PDB file of C-alpha atoms in Angstrom:
ATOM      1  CA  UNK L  11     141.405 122.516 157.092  1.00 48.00           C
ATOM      2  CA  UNK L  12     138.214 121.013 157.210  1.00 45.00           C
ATOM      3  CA  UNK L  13     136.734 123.596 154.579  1.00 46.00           C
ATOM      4  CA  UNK L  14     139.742 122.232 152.153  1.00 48.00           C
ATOM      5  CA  UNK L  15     138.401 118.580 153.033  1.00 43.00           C
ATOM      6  CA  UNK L  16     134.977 119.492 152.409  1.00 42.00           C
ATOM      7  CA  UNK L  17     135.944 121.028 148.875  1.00 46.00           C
ATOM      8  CA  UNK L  18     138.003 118.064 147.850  1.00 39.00           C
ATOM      9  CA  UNK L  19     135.090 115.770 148.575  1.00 42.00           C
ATOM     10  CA  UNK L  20     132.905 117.606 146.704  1.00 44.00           C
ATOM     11  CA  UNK L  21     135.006 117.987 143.901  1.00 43.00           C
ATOM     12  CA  UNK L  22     136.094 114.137 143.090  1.00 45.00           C
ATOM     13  CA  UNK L  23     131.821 113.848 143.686  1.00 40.00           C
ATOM     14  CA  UNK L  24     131.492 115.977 140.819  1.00 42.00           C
ATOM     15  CA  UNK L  25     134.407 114.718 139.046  1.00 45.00           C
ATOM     16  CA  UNK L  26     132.711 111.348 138.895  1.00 39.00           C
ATOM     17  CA  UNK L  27     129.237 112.216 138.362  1.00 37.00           C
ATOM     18  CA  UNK L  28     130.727 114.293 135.340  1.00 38.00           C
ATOM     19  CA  UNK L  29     132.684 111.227 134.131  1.00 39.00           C
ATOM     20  CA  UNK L  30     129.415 108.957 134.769  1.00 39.00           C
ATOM     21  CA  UNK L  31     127.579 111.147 132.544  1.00 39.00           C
ATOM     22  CA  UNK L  32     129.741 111.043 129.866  1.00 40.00           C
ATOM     23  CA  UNK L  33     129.649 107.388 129.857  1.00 41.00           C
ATOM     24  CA  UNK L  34     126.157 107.081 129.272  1.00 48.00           C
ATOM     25  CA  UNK L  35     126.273 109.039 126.298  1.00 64.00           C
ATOM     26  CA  UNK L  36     126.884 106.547 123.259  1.00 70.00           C
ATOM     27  CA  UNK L  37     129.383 107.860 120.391  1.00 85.00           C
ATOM     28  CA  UNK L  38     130.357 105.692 117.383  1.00 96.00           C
ATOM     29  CA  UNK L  39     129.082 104.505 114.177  1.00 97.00           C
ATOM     30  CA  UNK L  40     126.273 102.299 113.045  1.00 98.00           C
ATOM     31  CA  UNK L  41     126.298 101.314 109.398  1.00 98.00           C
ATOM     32  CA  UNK L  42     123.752  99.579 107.685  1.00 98.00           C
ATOM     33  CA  UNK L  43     123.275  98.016 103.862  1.00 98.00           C
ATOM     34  CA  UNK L  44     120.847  96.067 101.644  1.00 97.00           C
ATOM     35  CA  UNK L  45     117.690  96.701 100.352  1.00 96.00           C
ATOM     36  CA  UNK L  46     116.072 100.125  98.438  1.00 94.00           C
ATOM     37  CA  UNK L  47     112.635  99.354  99.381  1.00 93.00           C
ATOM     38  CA  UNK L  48     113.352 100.197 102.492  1.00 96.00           C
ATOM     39  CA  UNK L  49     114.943 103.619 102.287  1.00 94.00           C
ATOM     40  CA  UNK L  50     112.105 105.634 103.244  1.00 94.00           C
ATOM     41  CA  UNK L  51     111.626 103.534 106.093  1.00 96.00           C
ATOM     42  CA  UNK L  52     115.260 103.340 107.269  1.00 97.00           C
ATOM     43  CA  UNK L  53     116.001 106.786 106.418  1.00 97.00           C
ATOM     44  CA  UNK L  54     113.500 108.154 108.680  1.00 97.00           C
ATOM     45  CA  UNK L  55     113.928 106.094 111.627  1.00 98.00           C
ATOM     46  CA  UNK L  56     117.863 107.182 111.161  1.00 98.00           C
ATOM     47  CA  UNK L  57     117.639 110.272 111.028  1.00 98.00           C
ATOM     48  CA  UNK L  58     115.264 110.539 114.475  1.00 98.00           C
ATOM     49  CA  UNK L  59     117.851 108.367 115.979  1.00 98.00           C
ATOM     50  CA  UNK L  60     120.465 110.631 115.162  1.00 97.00           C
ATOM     51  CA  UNK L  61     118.642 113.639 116.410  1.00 97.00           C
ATOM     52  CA  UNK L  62     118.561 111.700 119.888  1.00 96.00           C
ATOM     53  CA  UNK L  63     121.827 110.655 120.012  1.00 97.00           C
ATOM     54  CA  UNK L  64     124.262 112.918 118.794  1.00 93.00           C
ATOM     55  CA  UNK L  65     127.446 111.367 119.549  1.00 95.00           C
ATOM     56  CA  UNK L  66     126.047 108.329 117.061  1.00 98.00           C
ATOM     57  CA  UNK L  67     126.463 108.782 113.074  1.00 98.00           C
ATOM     58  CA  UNK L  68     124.149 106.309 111.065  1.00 98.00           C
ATOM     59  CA  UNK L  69     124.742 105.216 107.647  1.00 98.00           C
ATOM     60  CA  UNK L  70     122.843 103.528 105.028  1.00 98.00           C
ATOM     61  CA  UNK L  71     123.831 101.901 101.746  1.00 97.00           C
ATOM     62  CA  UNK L  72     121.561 101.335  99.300  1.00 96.00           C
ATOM     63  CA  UNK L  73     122.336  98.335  97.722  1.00 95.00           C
ATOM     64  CA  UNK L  74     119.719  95.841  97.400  1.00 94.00           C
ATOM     65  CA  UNK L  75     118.390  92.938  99.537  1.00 96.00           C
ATOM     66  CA  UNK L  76     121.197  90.142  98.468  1.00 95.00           C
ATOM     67  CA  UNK L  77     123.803  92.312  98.906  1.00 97.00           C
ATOM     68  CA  UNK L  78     122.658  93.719 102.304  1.00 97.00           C
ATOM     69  CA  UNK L  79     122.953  90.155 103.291  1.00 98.00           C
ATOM     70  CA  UNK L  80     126.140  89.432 101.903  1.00 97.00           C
ATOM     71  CA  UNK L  81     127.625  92.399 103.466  1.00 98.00           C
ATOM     72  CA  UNK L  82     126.310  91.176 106.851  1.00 97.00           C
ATOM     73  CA  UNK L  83     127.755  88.123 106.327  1.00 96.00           C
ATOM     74  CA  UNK L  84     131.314  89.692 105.216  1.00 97.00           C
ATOM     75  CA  UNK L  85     131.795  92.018 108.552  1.00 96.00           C
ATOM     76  CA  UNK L  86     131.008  95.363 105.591  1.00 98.00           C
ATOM     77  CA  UNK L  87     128.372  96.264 108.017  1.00 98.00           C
ATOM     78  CA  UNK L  88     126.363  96.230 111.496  1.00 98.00           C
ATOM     79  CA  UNK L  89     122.819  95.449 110.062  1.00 98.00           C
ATOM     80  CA  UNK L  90     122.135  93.834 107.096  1.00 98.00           C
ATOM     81  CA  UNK L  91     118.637  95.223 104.990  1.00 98.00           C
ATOM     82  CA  UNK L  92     116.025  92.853 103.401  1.00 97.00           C
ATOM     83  CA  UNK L  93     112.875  92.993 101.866  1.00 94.00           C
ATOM     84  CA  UNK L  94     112.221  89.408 101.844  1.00 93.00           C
ATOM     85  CA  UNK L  95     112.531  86.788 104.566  1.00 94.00           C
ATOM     86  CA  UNK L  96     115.740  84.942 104.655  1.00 96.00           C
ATOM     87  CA  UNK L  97     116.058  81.587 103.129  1.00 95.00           C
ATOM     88  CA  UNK L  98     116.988  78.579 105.296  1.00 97.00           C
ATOM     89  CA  UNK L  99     120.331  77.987 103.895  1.00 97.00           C
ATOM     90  CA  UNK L 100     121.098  82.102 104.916  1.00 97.00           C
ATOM     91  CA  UNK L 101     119.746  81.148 108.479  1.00 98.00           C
ATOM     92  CA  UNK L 102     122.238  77.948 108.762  1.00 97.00           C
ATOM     93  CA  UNK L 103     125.076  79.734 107.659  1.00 97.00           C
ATOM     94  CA  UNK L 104     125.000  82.122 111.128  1.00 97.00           C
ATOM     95  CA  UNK L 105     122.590  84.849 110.379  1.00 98.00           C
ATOM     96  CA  UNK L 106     119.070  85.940 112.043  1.00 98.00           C
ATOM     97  CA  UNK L 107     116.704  87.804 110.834  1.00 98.00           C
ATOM     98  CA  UNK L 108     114.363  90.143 112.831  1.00 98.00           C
ATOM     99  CA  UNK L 109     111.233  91.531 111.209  1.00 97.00           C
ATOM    100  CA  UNK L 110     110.550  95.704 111.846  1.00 98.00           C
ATOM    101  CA  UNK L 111     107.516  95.997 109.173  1.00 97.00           C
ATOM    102  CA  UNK L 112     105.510  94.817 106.319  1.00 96.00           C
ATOM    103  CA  UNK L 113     105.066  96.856 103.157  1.00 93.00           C
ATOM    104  CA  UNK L 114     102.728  96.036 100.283  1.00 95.00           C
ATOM    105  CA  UNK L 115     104.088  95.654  96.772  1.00 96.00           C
ATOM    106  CA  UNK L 116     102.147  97.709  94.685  1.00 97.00           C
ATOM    107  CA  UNK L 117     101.396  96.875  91.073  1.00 98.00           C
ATOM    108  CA  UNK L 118     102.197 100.203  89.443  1.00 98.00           C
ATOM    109  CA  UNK L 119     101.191 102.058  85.849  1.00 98.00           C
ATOM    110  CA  UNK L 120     101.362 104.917  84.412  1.00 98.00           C
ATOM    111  CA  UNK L 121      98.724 107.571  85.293  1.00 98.00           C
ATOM    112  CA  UNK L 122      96.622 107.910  82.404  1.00 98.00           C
ATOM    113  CA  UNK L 123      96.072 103.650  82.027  1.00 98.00           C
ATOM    114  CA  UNK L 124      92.762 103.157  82.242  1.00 97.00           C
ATOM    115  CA  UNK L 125      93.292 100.087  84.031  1.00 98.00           C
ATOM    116  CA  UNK L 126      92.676 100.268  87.901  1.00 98.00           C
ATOM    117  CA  UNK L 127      92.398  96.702  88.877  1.00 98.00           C
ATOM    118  CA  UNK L 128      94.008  93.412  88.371  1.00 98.00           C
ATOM    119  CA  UNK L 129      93.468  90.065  89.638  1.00 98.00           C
ATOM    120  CA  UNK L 130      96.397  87.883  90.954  1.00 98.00           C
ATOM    121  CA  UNK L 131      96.019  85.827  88.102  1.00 98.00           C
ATOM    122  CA  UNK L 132      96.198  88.636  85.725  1.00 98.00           C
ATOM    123  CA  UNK L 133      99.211  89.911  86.855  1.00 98.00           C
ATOM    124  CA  UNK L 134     100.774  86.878  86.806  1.00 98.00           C
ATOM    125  CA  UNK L 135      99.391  86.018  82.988  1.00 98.00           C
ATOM    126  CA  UNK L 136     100.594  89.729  82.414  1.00 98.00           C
ATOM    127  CA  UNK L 137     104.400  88.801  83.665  1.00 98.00           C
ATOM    128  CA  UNK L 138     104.495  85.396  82.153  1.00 98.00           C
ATOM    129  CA  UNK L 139     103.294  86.540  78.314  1.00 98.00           C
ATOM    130  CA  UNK L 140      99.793  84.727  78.303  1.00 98.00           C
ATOM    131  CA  UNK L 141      98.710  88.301  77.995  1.00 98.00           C
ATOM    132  CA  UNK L 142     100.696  90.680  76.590  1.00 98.00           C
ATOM    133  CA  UNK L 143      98.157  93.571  75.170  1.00 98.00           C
ATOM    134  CA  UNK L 144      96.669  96.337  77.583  1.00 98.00           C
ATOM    135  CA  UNK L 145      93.017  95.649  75.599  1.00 98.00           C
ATOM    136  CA  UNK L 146      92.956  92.134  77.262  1.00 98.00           C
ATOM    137  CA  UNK L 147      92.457  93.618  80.704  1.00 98.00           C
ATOM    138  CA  UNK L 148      90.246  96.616  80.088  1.00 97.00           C
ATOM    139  CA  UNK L 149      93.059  99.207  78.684  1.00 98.00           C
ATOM    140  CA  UNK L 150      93.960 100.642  75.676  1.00 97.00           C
ATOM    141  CA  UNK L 151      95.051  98.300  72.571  1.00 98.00           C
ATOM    142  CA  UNK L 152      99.012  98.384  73.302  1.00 98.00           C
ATOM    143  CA  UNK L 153     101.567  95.806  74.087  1.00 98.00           C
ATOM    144  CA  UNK L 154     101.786  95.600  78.122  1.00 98.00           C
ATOM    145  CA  UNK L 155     105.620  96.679  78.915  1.00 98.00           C
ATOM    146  CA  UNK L 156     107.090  94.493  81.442  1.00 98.00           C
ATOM    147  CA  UNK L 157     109.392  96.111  84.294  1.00 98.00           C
ATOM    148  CA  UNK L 158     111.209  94.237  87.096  1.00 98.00           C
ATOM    149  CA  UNK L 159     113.757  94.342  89.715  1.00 96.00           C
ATOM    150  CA  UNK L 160     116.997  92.449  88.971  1.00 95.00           C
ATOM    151  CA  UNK L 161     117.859  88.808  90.075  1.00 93.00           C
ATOM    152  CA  UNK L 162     118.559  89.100  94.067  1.00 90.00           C
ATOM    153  CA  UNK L 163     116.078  92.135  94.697  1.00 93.00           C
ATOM    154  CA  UNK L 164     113.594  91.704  97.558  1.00 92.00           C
ATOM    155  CA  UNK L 165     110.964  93.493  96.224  1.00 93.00           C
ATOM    156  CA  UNK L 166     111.341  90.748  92.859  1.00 95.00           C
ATOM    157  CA  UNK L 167     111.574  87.846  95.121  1.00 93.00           C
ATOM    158  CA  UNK L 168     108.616  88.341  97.238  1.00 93.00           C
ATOM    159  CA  UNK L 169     106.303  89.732  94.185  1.00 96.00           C
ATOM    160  CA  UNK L 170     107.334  86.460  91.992  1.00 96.00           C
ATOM    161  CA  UNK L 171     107.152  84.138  95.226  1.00 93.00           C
ATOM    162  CA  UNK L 172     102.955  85.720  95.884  1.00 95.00           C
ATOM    163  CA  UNK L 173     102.525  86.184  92.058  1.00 97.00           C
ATOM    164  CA  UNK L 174     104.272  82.508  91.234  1.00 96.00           C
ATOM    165  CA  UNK L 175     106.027  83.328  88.474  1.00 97.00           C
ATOM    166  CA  UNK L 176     109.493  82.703  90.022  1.00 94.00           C
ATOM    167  CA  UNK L 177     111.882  82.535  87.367  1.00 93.00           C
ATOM    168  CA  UNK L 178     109.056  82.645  84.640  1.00 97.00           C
ATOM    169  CA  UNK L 179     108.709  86.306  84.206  1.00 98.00           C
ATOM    170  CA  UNK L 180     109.344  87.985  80.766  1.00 98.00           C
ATOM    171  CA  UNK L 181     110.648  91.258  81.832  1.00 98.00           C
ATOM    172  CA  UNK L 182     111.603  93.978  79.126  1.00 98.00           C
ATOM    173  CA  UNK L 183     113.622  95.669  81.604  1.00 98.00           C
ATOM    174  CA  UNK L 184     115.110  94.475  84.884  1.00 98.00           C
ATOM    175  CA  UNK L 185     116.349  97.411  87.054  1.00 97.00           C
ATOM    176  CA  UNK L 186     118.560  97.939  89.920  1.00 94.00           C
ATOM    177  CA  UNK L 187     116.382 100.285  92.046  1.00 94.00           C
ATOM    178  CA  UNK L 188     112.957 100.977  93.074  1.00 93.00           C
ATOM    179  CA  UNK L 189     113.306 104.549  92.039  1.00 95.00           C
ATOM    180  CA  UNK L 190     114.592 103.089  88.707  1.00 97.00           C
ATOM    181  CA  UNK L 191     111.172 101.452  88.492  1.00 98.00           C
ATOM    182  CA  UNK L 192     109.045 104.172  89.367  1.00 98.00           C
ATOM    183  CA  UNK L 193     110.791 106.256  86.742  1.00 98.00           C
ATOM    184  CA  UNK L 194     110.447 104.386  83.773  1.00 98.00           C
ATOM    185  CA  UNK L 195     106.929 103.376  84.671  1.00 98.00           C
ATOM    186  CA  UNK L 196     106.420 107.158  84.966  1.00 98.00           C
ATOM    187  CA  UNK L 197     107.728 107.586  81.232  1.00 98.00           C
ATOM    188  CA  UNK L 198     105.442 104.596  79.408  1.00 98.00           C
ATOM    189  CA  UNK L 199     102.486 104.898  79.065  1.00 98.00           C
ATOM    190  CA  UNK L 200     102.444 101.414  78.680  1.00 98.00           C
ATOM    191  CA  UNK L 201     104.514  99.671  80.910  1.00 98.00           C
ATOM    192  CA  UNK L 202     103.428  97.817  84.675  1.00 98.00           C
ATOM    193  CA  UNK L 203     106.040  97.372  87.117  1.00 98.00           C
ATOM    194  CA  UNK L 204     105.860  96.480  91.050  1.00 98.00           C
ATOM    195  CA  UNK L 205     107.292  98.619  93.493  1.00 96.00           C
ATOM    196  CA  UNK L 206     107.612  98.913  97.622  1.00 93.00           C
ATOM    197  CA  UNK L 207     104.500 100.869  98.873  1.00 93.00           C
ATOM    198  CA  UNK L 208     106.507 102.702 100.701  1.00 88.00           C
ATOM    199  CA  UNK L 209     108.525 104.578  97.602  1.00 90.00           C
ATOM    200  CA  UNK L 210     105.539 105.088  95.544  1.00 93.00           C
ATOM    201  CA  UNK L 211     104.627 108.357  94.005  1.00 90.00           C
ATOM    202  CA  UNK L 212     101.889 110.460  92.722  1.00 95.00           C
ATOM    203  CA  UNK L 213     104.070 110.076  88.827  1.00 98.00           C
ATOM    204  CA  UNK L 214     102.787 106.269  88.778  1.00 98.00           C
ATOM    205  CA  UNK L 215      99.254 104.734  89.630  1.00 98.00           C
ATOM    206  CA  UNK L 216      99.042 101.846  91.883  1.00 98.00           C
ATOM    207  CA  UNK L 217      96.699  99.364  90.946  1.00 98.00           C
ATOM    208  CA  UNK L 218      93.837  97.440  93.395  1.00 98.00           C
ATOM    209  CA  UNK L 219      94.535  93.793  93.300  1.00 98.00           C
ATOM    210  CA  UNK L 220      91.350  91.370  93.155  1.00 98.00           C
ATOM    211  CA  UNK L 221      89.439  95.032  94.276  1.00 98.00           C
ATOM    212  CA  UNK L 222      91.937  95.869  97.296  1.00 98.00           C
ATOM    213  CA  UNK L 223      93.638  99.281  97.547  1.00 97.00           C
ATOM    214  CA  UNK L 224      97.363  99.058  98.455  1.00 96.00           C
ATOM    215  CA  UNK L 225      97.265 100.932 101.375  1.00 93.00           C
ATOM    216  CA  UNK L 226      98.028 100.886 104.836  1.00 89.00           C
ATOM    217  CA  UNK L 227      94.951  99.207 106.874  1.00 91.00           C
ATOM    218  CA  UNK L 228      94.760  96.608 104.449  1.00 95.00           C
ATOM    219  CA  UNK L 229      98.463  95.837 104.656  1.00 94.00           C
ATOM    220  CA  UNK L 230      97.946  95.755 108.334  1.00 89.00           C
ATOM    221  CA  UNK L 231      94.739  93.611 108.015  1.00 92.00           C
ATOM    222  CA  UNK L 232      96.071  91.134 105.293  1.00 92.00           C
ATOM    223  CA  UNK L 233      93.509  91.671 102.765  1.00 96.00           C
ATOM    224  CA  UNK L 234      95.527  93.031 100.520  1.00 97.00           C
ATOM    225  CA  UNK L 235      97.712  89.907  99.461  1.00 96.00           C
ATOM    226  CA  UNK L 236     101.160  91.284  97.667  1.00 97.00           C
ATOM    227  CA  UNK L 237     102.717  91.929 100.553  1.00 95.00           C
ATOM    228  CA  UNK L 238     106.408  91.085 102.306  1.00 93.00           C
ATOM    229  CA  UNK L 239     108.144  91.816 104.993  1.00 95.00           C
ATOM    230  CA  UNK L 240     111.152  94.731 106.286  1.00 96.00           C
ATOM    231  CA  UNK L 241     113.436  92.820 107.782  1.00 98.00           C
ATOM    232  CA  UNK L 242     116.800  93.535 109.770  1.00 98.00           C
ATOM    233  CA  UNK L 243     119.882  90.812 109.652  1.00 98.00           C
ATOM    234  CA  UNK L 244     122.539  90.423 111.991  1.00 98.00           C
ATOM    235  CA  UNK L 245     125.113  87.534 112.671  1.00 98.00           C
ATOM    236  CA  UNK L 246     123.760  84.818 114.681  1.00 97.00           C
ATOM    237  CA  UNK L 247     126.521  84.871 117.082  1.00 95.00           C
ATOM    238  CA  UNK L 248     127.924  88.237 116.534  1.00 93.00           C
ATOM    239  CA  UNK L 249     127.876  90.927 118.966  1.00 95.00           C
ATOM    240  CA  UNK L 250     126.657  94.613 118.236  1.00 97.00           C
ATOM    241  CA  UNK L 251     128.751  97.612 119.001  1.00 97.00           C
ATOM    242  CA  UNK L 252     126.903  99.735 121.505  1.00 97.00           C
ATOM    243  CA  UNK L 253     125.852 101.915 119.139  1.00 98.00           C
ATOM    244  CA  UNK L 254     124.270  99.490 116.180  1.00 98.00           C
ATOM    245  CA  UNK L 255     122.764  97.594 119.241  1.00 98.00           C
ATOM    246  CA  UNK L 256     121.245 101.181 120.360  1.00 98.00           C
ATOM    247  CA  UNK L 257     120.008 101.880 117.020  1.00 98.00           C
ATOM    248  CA  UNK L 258     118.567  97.562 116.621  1.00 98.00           C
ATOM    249  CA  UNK L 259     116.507  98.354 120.058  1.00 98.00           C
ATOM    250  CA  UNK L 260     115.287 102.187 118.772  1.00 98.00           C
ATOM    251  CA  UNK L 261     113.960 100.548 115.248  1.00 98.00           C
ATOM    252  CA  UNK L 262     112.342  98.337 117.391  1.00 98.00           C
ATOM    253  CA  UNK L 263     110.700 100.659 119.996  1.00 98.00           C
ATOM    254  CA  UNK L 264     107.619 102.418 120.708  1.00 97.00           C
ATOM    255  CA  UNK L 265     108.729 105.111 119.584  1.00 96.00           C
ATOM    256  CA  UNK L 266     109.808 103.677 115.545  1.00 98.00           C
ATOM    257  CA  UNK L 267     106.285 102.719 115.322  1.00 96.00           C
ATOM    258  CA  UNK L 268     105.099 105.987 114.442  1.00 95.00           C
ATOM    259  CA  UNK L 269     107.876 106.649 112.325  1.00 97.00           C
ATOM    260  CA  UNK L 270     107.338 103.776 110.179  1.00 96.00           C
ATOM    261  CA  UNK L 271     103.751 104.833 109.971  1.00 93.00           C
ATOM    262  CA  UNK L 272     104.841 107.742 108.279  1.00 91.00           C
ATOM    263  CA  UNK L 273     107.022 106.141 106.167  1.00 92.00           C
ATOM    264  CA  UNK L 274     104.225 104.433 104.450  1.00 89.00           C
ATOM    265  CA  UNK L 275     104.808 100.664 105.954  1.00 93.00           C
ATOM    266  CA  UNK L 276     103.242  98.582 108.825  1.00 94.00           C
ATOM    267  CA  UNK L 277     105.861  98.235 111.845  1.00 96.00           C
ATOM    268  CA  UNK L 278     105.426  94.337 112.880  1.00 94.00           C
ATOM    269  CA  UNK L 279     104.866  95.212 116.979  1.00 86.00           C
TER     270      UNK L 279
END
């Protein structure tokens, strides 16, 4: 009798430690939106996340800063995306934003320009039409093709907002992706366009701006200037699920700093 007692006890033990186990492991879905600059970034610290926490599935739509925010705003997702800081009147209306890194906006040409550095001022002479031929800046005689982001885009935002040439650029293009950008930069020999740091590939050449590389330690150190920030955006007075909250405190960790690192931006902690 008292070896059945025994074995009973240590049965419902087990039987809770078993059930206390489960409950620590998190399951559900964490879905975030917003801006392409940051898909490197967010992609990476994802997919680590998911590694460690396998009941969890993360998502990420690439949609573009404004519409990250929107969807935040709309209940479409758990974290919002931006690559820009929000504006007051987004802060008033219930949302927060929290920053996880800083990227550099690099100034981007095709490989064979001969053109390695540009002042702030030329850039923004270059994107308002006071200069429009390569020659005028130490290139090639050719008209200087001008490529931009579209209205609502981060990366545009915080380029015209350092440049100051909000709403007085002269764009030939305006495109919907930073991987648009780097494309058809790629392809024209003569065209300049501005893209995340982060995203940028050996097909384009990323200029020096007023003789400062775009590159990590001078991101970090603020010398070089064109710079913005990652940001994450959740309701004010919303609550997380478990799991978007356990994903918001892993982007946030030690642990994400390295990751970002990687990823080619500066993680704000």
């Amino acid at each position: 009798m008292k070896k059945s007692l025994v074995a009973f006890a240590m049965a419902a033990v087990t039987g809770v430690l078993l059930m206390a186990g489960c409950g620590d492991k998190a399951s559900g879905t964490v879905s975030t939106d917003g801006s392409t600059s940051m898909e490197k970034v967010i992609g990476t610290i994802g997919e680590a996340f998911e590694q460690e926490n396998s009941g969890i599935k993360f998502t990420y739509n690439p949609t573009g800063s404004g519409s990250g925010i929107k969807a935040v705003q709309e209940g479409r997702c758990d974290i919002g995306l931006s690559s820009r800081a929000l504006k007051d009147e987004e802060k008033t209306s219930g949302l927060t934003e929290t920053v996880l890194a800083y990227d550099g906006i690099a100034v981007i040409v095709h490989p064979d320009n001969k053109v390695s550095d540009l002042s702030i001022k030329d850039i923004a002479d270059i994107y308002t039409g006071k200069i429009t031929n390569w020659k005028d800046v130490g290139g090639e005689d050719a008209e200087i093709v001008l490529i931009g982001r579209e209205a609502g885009s981060g990366t545009r935002d915080g380029f015209e907002s350092i440049t100051e040439t909000k709403d007085a650029c002269r764009y030939r293009q305006e495109l919907t992706s930073t991987g648009d950008v780097i494309t058809t930069v790629a392809n024209n020999p003569n065209a300049i366009g501005y893209a995340s740091l982060a995203a940028v590939k050996d097909t384009v050449k990323a200029l020096s701006v007023d003789g400062v590389k775009p590159e990590e330690a001078t991101v970090k150190d603020g010398s070089y200037v064109v710079q913005r920030p990652f940001v994450l955006v959740t309701k004010t007075d919303g609550k997380l699920s478990d799991a978007a909250q356990k994903f918001f405190d892993y982007a946030l960790s030690d642990e994400a700093v390295e990751l970002i690192s990687k990823a080619g931006a500066v993680a704000a902690k």
